[in-house]
Every structure is written in C-alpha cells, then in structure tokens.
XYZ file of C-alpha atoms in Angstrom:
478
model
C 16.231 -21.992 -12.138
C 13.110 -22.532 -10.542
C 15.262 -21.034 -6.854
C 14.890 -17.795 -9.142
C 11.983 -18.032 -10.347
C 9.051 -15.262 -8.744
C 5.714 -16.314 -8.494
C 2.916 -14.032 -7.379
C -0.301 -15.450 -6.650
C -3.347 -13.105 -6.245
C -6.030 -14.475 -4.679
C -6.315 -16.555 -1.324
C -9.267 -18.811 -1.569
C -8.147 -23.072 -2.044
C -7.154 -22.143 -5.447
C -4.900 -19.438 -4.444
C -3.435 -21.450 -1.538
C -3.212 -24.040 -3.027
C -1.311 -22.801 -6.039
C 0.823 -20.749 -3.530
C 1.895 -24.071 -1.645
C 2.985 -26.165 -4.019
C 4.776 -23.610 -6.488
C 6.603 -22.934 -2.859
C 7.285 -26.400 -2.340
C 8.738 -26.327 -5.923
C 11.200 -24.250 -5.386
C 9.757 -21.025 -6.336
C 9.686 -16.988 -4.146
C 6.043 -17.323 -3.926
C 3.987 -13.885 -3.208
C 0.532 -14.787 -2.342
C -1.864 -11.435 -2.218
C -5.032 -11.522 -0.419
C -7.161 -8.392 -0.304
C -9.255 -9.405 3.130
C -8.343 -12.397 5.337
C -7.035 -15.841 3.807
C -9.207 -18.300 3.588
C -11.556 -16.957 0.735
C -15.320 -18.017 0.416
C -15.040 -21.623 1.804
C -13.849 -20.363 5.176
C -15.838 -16.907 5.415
C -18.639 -17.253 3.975
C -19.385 -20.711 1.974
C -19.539 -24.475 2.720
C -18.434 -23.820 6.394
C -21.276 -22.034 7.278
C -23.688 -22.986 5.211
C -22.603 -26.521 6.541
C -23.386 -25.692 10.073
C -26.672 -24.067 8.806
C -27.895 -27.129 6.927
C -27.177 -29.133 10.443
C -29.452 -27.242 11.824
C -31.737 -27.465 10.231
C -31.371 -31.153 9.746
C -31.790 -31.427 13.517
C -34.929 -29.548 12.960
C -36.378 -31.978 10.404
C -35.609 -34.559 11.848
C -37.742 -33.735 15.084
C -40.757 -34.771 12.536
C -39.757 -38.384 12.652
C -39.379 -38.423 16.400
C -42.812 -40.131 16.892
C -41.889 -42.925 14.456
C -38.722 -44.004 16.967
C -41.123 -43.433 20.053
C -39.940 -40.281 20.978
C -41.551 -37.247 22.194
C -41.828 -33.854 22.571
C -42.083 -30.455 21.035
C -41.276 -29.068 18.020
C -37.768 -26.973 18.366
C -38.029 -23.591 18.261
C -35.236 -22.192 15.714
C -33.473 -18.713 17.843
C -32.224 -17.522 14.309
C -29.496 -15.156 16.018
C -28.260 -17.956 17.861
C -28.111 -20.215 14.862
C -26.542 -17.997 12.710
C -24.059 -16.881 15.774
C -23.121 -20.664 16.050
C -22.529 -21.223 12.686
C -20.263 -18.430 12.596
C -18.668 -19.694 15.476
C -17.769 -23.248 13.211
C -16.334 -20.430 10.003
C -13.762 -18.464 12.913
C -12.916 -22.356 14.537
C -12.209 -23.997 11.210
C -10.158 -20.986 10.537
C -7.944 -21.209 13.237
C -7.887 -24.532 14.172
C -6.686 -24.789 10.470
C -4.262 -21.967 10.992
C -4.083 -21.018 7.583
C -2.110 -17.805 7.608
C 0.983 -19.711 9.969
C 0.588 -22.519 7.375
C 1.099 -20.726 4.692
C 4.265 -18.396 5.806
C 5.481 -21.639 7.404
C 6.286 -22.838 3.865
C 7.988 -20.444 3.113
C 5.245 -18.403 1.413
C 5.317 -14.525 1.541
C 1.419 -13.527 2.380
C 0.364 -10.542 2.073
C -3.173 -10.154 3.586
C -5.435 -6.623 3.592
C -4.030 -5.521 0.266
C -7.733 -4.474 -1.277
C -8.058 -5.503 -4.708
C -5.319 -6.297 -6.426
C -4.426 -5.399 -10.263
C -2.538 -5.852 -12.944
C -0.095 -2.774 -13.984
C 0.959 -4.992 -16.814
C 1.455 -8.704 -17.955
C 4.409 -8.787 -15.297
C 3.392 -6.214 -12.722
C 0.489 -6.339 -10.065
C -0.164 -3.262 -7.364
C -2.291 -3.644 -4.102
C -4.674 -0.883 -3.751
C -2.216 1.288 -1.415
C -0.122 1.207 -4.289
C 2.837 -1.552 -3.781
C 3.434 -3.345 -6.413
C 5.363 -7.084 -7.583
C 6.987 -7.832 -10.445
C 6.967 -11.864 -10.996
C 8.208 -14.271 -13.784
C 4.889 -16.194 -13.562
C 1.415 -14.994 -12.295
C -1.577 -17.173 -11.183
C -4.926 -15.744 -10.675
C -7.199 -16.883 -7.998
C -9.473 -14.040 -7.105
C -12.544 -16.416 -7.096
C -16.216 -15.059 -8.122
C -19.030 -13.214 -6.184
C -22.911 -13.738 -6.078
C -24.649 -12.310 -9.294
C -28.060 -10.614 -9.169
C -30.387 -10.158 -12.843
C -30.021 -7.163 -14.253
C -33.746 -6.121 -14.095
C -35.989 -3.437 -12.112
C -35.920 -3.384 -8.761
C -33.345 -6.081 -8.361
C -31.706 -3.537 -5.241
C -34.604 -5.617 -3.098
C -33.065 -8.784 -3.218
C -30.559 -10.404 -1.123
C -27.919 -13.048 -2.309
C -27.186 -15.808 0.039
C -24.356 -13.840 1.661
C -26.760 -11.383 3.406
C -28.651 -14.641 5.543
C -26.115 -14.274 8.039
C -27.404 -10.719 8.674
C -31.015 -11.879 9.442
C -32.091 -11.331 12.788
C -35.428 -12.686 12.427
C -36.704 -15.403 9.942
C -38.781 -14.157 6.832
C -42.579 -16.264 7.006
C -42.517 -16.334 2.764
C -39.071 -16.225 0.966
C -39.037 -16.635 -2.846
C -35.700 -17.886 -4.145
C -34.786 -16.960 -7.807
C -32.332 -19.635 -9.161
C -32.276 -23.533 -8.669
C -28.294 -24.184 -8.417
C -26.684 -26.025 -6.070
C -27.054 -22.780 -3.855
C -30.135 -21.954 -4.566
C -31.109 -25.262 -3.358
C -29.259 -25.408 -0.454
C -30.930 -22.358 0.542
C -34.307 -23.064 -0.131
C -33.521 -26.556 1.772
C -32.091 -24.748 5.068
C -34.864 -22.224 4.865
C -37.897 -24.195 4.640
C -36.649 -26.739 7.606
C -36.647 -23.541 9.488
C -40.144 -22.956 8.836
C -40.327 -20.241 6.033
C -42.629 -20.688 2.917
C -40.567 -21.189 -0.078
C -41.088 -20.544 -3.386
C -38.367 -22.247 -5.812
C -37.588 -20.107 -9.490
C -35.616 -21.393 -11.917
C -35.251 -19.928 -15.467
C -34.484 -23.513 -16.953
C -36.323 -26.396 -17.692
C -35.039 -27.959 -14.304
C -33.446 -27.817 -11.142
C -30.118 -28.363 -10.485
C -29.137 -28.704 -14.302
C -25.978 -29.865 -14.514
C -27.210 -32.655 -12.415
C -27.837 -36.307 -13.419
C -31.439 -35.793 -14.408
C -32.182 -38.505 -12.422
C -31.178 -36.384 -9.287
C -32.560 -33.280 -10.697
C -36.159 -35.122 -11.029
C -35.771 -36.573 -7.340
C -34.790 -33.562 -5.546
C -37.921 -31.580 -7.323
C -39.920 -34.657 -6.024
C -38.637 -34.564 -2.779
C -38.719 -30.664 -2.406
C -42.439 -30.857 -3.765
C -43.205 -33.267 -1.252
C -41.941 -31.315 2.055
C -44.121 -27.877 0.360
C -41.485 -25.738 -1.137
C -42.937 -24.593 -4.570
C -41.166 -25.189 -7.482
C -41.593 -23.324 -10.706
C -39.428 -24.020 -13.728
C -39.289 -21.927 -17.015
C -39.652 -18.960 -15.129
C -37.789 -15.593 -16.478
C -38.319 -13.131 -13.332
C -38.282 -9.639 -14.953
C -38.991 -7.467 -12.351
C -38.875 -6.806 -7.922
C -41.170 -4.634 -6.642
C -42.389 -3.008 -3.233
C -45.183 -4.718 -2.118
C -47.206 -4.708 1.211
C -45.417 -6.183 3.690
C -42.441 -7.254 1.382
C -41.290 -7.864 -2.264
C -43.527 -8.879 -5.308
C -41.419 -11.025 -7.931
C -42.885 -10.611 -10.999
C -42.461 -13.305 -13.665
C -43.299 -14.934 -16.812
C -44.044 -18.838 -17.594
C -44.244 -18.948 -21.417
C -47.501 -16.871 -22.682
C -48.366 -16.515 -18.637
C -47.615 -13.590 -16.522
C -47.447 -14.309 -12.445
C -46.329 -12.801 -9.246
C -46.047 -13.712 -5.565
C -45.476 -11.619 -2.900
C -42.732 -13.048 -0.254
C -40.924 -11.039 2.597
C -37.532 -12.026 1.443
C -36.160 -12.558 -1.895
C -32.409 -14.542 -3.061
C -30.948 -14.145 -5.783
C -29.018 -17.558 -6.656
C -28.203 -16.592 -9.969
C -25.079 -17.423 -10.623
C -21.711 -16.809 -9.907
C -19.847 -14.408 -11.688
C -15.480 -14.769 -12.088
C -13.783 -11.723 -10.805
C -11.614 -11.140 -14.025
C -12.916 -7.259 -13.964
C -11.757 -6.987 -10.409
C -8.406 -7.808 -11.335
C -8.211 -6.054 -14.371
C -7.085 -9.086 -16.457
C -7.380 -6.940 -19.437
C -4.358 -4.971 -18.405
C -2.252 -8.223 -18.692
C -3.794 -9.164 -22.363
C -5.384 -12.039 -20.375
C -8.450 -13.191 -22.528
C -11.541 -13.172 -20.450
C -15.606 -14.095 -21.073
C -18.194 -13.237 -19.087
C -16.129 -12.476 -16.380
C -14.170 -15.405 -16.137
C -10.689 -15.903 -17.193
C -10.623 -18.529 -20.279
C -8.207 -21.140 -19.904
C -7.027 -24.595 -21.131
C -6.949 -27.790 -19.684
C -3.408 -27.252 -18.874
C -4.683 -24.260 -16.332
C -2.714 -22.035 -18.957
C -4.413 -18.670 -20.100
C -3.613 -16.932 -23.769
C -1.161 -15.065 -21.820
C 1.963 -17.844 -21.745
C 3.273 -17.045 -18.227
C 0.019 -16.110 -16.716
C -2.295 -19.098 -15.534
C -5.521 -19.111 -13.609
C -7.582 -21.296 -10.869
C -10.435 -21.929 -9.307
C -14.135 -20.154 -9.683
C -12.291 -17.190 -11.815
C -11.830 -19.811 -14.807
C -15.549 -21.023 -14.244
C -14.720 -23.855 -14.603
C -16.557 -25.119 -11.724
C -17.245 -23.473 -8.042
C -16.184 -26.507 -5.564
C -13.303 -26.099 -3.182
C -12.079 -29.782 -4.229
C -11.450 -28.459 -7.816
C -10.310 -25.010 -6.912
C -7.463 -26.665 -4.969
C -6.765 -29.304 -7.857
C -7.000 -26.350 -10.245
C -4.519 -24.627 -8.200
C -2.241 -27.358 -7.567
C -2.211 -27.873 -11.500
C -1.264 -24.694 -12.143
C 1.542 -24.153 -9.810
C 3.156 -26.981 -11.113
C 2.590 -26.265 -15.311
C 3.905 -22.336 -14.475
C 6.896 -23.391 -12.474
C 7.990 -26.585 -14.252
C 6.263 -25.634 -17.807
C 4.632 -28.540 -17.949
C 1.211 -29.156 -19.546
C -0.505 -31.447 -17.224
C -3.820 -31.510 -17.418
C -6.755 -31.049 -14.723
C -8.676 -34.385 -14.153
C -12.215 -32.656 -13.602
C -13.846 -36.124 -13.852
C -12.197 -37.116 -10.912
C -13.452 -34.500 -8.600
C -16.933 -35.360 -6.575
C -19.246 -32.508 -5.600
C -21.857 -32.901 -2.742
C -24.676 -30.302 -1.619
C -25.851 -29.645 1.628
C -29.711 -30.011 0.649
C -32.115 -32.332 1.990
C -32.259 -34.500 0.494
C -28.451 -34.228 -0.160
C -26.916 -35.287 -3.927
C -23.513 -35.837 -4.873
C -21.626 -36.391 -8.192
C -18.644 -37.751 -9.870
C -17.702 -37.916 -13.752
C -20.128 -38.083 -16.272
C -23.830 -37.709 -15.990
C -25.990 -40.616 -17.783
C -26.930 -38.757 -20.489
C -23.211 -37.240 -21.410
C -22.019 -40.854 -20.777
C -24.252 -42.452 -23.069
C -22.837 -40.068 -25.995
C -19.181 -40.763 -25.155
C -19.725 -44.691 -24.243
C -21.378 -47.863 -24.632
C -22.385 -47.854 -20.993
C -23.769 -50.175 -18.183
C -25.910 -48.194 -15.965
C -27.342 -49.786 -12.223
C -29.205 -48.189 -9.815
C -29.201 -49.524 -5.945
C -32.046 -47.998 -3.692
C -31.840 -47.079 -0.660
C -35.010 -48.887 0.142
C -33.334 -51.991 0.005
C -30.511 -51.057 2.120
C -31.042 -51.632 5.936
C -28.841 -48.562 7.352
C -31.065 -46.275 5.222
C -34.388 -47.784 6.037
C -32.895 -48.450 9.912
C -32.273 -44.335 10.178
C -35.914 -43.459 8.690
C -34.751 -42.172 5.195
C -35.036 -44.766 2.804
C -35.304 -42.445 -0.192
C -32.400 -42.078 -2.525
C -30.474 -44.064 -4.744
C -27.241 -45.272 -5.748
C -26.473 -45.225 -9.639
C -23.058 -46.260 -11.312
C -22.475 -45.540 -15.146
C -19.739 -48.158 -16.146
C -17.777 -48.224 -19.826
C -18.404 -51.576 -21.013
C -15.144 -51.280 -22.639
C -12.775 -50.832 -20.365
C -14.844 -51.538 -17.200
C -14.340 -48.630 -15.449
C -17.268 -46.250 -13.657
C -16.870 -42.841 -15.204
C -20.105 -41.206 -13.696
C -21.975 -41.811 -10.165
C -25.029 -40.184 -9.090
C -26.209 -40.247 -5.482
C -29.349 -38.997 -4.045
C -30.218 -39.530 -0.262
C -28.914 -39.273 3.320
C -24.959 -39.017 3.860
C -24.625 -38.603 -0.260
C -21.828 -36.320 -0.091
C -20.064 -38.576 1.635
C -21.092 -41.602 -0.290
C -20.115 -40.080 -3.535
C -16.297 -40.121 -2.116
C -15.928 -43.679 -2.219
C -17.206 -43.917 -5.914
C -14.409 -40.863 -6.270
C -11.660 -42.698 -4.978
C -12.797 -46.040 -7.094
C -12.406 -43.753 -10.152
C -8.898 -42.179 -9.156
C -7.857 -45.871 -8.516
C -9.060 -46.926 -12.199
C -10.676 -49.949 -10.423
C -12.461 -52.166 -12.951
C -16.244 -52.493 -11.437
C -15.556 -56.069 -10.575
C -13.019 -54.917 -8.123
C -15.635 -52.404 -7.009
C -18.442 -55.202 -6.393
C -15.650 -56.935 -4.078
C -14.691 -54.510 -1.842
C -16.435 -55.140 1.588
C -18.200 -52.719 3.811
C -19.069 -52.045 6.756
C -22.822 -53.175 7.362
C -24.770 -51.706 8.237
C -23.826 -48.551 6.197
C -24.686 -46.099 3.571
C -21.851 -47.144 1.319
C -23.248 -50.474 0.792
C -25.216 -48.690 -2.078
C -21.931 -48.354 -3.817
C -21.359 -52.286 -3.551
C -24.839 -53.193 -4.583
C -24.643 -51.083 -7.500
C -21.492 -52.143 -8.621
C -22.490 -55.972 -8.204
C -25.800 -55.074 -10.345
C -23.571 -53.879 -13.424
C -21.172 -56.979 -13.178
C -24.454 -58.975 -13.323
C -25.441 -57.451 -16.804
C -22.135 -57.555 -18.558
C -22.129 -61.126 -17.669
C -25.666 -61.988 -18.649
C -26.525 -62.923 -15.124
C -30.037 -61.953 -13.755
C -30.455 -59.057 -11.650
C -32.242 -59.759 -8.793
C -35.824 -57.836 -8.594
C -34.470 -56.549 -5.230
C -32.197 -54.473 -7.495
C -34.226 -53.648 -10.243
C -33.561 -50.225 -12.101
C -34.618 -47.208 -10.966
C -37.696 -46.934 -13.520
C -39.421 -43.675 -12.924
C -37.590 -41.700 -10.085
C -40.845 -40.226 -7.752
C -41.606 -44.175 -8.069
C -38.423 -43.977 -5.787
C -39.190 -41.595 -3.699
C -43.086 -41.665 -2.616
C-alpha cells in the first residue's frame, strides 16, 4: 500500500527534507515543493551564515586577549563587505558541497523547486503559483516561519536580521528590539564588530526560555563587554531622527528613547500557515502556526506538519526530527511521538549557551532533582584558552538517575551540550556519565565533573569546595 501511497511535501527547509526523505525511503511517490531554492533558512539565510559571522567576530574579540599570551599588534580592522561576502561564500559552499537538490532526487524524491508559494486548493489538492497542482493521499507542511516586526508606528524603519547581509558599511549605534536567541546573536556579532548596542527586551529577561541561570550570565557577560541591556521594555513607536532612528519606549511608569543608526527587529518568528493557506484544508492554525500533536498530526487526519510552522521550536535539529516523525506517522499511521527533550540547541553568542531537556526550574516541578554545577574556572582547557567563564550544570531525577536538563554557558557550549544530548538519548544513569573518560585537556570535562558532583550528593559523599554550586551566577562570571 504504502508503493501507492502519494505524499506531497510543501516546504524545503530540514523539516521538509527531511520529511520528504524518509516517507521516500518508506516506500511512498514523494512530491517535495519548494517555492525558491532547497535548502530553506538554515542554508540561505540562518545558522550558516550567521555561523561564519559570529567567527568573525570571535576572531575579532579575541585580538583583546592577545597581550595576555604575549602577542602583539593592532586591532583588526572589520572590511564589512568582505565579511559579509565571505560568509556568504560558507551559505553557497555548504550548499553544494551538501548537494542537496541531487540528494534529494537521488532518492527517488520528485523536487520541484521555483514553484512560488504554494497552496492548498483543498484538504487533498495543493497548486504552485503558475497554477499546477498535486493531488496526494497524505500532505506534510513545512513552509517554515519568517522574521516578525511589532505592529506599531514607524516600524517600516527597522530591519530584521535578514537585511545585515545587505549592509555595506557598519552602523556606529544599533538598538536591537528583542532578546531571543537571535536577537542575541546579533547584538553579540555586532558589538565585536565595534557598533554600540543597545539590548530591548519586552520581558523580564533575556533569553527566556533559557535556564535562568544562563539567562542571568549572558546579561552579566553582555553588561560587562558594554552592550546595554534593558528589560521590561514595550517599544511603541520608530521614528526619524537626526542621523538615524529614535526607538521610543516605555519601562513601567517611565517613558525613554535612544537614538541609534540601525534598528532589528528580533521579535519573533512568525509560522507561515497564512502563506499556505492552511485554512483551505480545514487545518487548525494559531497565531500563524499550524497546531499539532505530539504525534506531528494536525486536526486534519491525513495532513501533518513540521518544523518552525508548528512553533514548536525554530532549531534545524528539531525541524528534521519533526520531519522525520511525521513522514513516518503519515505513511505508516503510526503515532510516534517527537522526543523534544532530546534535542540540544546552541547559540552563536559570546558567550555561547546551549541546552538540553528541562530547565531547573521546570525540572524541579516535574522531579525530585539533583542539580551540580562544574565551572569552568576549575577546568584547565578553559582557563588554558583565556575564557574561564561559564559553567557546566546537570539536573538529574533522583529517581531514576537519569539527567533530563543541562545548561551550558561558556566557550565551545554548543558543542559541549552534545555530549550531555547523546548521554540523554542513551538513558545513561549519571553514574555511567561520571565514568566516561575524556580527553584532557578539554571542554567536555565539565560534563564529567558535573556528573561526578551529583553522584557525590545522592550518595552523601562531600563535594569537594573545588566544585561547589554555582551560588550567585555574576559571582561566576566577574
């Protein structure tokens, strides 16, 4: 049956590809409709760029500590056309070196690239802006999400983080409105490159859905290197000023403004359901995103979505788990479920963070937890590199043993965090976790020490002072 059994895909982001390639390797006629060039936001326009970007500017930072290793010289001057010409450079090579498009029609996929927006004619039906249309027994939506700006006066003077790659000379004062992931990574990149950066978030903090204990470090650490911060700030207006844009915004009873050259919106990031025209199908939709279940199933039972369009959450590691999920419930009707928890997420900022599972806080509700923090002070490779300032912290079930959140903060932390990832996929019991041997001298050791500091509490051992909590974070980080 499943030989029969037409698939269309629409989108061709991870999710979309993703979902495409396995439903293909199922057995399906997979139709995968893209309405620019495969690849979607990771390859055009997201993490590979903005990757290369952040490198720079890491290589620009870390000309400061030059005179701590004996070196000398003067500061780099950043050739912003060249920087962003190189970074596009990395987008086009990952591209092709990946060869998506051959990749995908190797496996039997049929891809359809250029087809402008695609919509739904009906629950079954789906037509490419020229007009061609596909009739399928199952449909999964990937058609992904695109930068938001508020809906107040004068927002037509702000940029979203999208239009950087058009600069051809770096603003002196940029405000960024919106303290994300990618409004961090922004203001990061930016203010290693010299501009003056003001930080607005709306909320209490930044990067919210953070461990607060990574939220309160980055702040610290962004404070420290002189971008502004400002938290419980509702912007409610842009305006012309001399010279640039006055942001306009209020701080409880308090009304302020600062005047920048540049402003980015980092506001969100809105699901494409409209664009699509979900509605047409009967496919329930809020806020722009398509709702779904665990399963990756919508209301709609043949019709199942993936990736930033269920909003979910916007990494390219659960897109293509989404997507994989997906493929596999609408061609096999299954109901397997998509193991967010599982997933890590690490940000390009500097400091970097990255994340698995459960944050402290939503642990502590669900569990009885153990909860150890290793710093990077006390690791050599860390201190040996000149960035001893981060941390390491494991939330463990006492129950069953088992880490179900890790928060890391510091140098390398995206690629920390996929160790702790892979513990979790393994269910390895933290004393298997304190075992495992590293290299030395390394990063990674955090994960050890950490681990080794939680087997020490559940059996009533000491800790050592060495590896004392974390206590107040800027304690960490000054």
């Amino acid at each position: 049956m499943t030989g029969e059994m037409r698939v269309v895909v629409i989108g061709g982001g991870p999710a979309g590809v993703s979902a495409a390639l396995h439903a293909a390797g199922l057995g399906a006629q997979v139709t995968l409709l893209e309405r620019g060039r495969v690849g979607g936001t990771a390859f055009n326009s997201g993490p590979a760029p903005v990757r290369t970007l952040a490198r720079a500017a890491r290589l620009v930072r870390d000309w400061n500590s030059w005179e701590a290793f004996g070196l000398r010289g003067a500061r780099p001057q950043v050739d912003v056309a060249a920087t962003l010409a190189n970074a596009e450079r990395v987008a086009h090579y990952a591209y092709e070196r990946k060869r998506v498009a051959d990749h995908i029609r190797a496996a039997g996929v049929d891809l359809v690239e250029e087809t402008g927006d695609a919509r739904f004619l009906d629950a079954h039906t789906v037509a490419a802006a020229d007009g061609r249309t596909w009739t399928a027994d199952r449909v999964i939506i990937a058609v992904g999400g695109r930068a938001g700006r508020l809906p107040i006066p004068g927002a037509e003077l702000g940029l979203t983080y999208a239009d950087i790659r058009g600069l051809t000379a770096l603003p002196d004062r940029v405000c960024v409105i919106g303290a994300s992931d990618t409004g961090c990574q922004l203001s990061s990149i930016l203010a290693d490159f010299g501009c003056k950066v003001t930080l607005v978030e709306y909320g209490p903090r930044i990067v919210a859905r953070a461990d607060v204990d990574v939220s309160a470090g980055l702040e610290h650490a962004f404070h420290r290197r002189g971008i502004g911060v400002v938290t419980g700030a509702a912007v409610h207006e842009l305006a012309p000023a001399t010279d640039g844009v006055r942001v306009l915004y209020r701080t409880g009873d308090d009304s302020r403004a600062v005047d920048v050259d540049a402003v980015f919106f980092a506001v969100g990031w809105p699901g494409n359901a409209d664009v699509v025209d979900a509605a047409a199908a009967g496919v329930k939709t809020e806020r722009g995103y398509v709702v779904v279940d665990a399963s990756a199933a919508t209301n709609v039972s043949h019709i199942f979505a993936a990736g930033d369009v269920d909003g979910n959450s916007m990494l390219v590691s659960s897109a293509t788990l989404e997507g994989r999920v997906a493929a596999e419930n609408a061609v096999l009707g299954r109901r397997r479920q998509v193991a967010h928890e599982i997933v890590p997420a690490g940000s390009f900022t500097d400091p970097e963070y990255g994340s698995v599972g459960l944050t402290e806080e939503h642990a502590r509700a669900r569990y009885d937890c153990a909860v150890a923090v290793a710093r990077y002070e006390d690791m050599l490779r860390p201190v040996a590199d000149g960035h001893p300032d981060g941390f390491c912290k494991l939330i463990v079930d006492t129950a069953s043993r088992q880490i179900v959140g890790a928060h890391v903060l510091g140098e390398y932390s995206a690629e920390v965090i996929q160790m702790v990832a892979a513990c979790m996929a393994a269910r390895m019991r933290v004393e298997q976790v304190a075992e495992l041997q590293f290299a030395f001298p390394t990063f990674t050791e955090g994960v050890s020490q950490a681990a080794q500091m939680v087997v020490n509490q559940l059996s009533g051992r000491p800790v050592p002072h060495l590896w004392s909590s974390l206590g107040s974070t800027p304690s960490v980080l000054e």
